[in-house]
Short mmCIF file of C-alpha atoms in Angstrom, two decimals:
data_model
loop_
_atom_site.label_atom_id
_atom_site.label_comp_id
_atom_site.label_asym_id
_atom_site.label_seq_id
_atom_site.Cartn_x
_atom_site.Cartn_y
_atom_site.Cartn_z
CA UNK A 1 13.48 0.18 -11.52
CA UNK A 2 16.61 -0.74 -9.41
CA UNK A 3 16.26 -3.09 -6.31
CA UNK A 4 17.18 -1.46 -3.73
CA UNK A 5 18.88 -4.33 -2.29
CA UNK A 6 21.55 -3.31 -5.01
CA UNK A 7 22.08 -0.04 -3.76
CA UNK A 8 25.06 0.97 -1.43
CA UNK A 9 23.85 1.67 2.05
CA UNK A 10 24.00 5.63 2.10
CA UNK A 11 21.68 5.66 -0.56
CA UNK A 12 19.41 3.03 1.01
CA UNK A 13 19.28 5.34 3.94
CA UNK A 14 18.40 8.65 1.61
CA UNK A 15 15.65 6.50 0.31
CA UNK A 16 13.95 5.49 3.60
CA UNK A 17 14.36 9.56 4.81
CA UNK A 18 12.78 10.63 1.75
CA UNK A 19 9.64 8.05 2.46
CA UNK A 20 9.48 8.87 5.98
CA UNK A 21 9.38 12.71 5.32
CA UNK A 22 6.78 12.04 2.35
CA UNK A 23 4.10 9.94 4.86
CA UNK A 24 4.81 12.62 7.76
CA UNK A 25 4.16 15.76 5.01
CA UNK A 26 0.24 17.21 5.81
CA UNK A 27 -1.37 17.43 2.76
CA UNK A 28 -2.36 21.27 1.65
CA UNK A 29 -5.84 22.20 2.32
CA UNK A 30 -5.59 25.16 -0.13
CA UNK A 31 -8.93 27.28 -0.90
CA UNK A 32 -10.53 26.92 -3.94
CA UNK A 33 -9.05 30.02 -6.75
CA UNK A 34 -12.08 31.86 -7.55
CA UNK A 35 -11.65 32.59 -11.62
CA UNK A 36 -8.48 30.74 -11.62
CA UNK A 37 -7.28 28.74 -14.77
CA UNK A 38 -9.16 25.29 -15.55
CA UNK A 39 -6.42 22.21 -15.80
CA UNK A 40 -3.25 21.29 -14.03
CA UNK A 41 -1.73 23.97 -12.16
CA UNK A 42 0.17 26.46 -14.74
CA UNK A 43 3.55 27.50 -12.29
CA UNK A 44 3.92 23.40 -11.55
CA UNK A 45 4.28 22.78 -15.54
CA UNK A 46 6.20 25.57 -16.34
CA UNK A 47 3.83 27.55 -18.66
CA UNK A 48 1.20 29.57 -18.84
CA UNK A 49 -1.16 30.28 -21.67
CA UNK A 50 -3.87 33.01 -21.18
CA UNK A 51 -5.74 34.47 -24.71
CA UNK A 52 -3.36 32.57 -26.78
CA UNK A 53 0.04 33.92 -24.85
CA UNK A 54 1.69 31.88 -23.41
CA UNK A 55 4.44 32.51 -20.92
CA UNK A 56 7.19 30.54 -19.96
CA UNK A 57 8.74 31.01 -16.33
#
């Protein structure tokens, strides 16, 4: 991983936006899917496999 330290200032700057947004960000208090699909999250991977189909968005 690069030091930041190396980095021109700009991008220094993106960096310590990017963390500040992340800490403020609420975390999702999402319901639980009743007869949803077991596993990581389909639409965050790309693909979707139900019966032996699978479906690529």
């Amino acid at each position: 991983m690069t030091d930041r330290k190396d980095l021109p200032p700009a991008a220094q700057r993106a960096l310590a936006e990017a963390e500040e947004r992340r800490r403020k960000q609420k975390s999702l208090d999402l319901p639980v899917e009743l007869g949803g699909r077991d596993g990581p999250e389909p639409v965050r991977y790309g693909d979707y496999e139900k019966k032996g189909i699978c479906v690529d968005f």
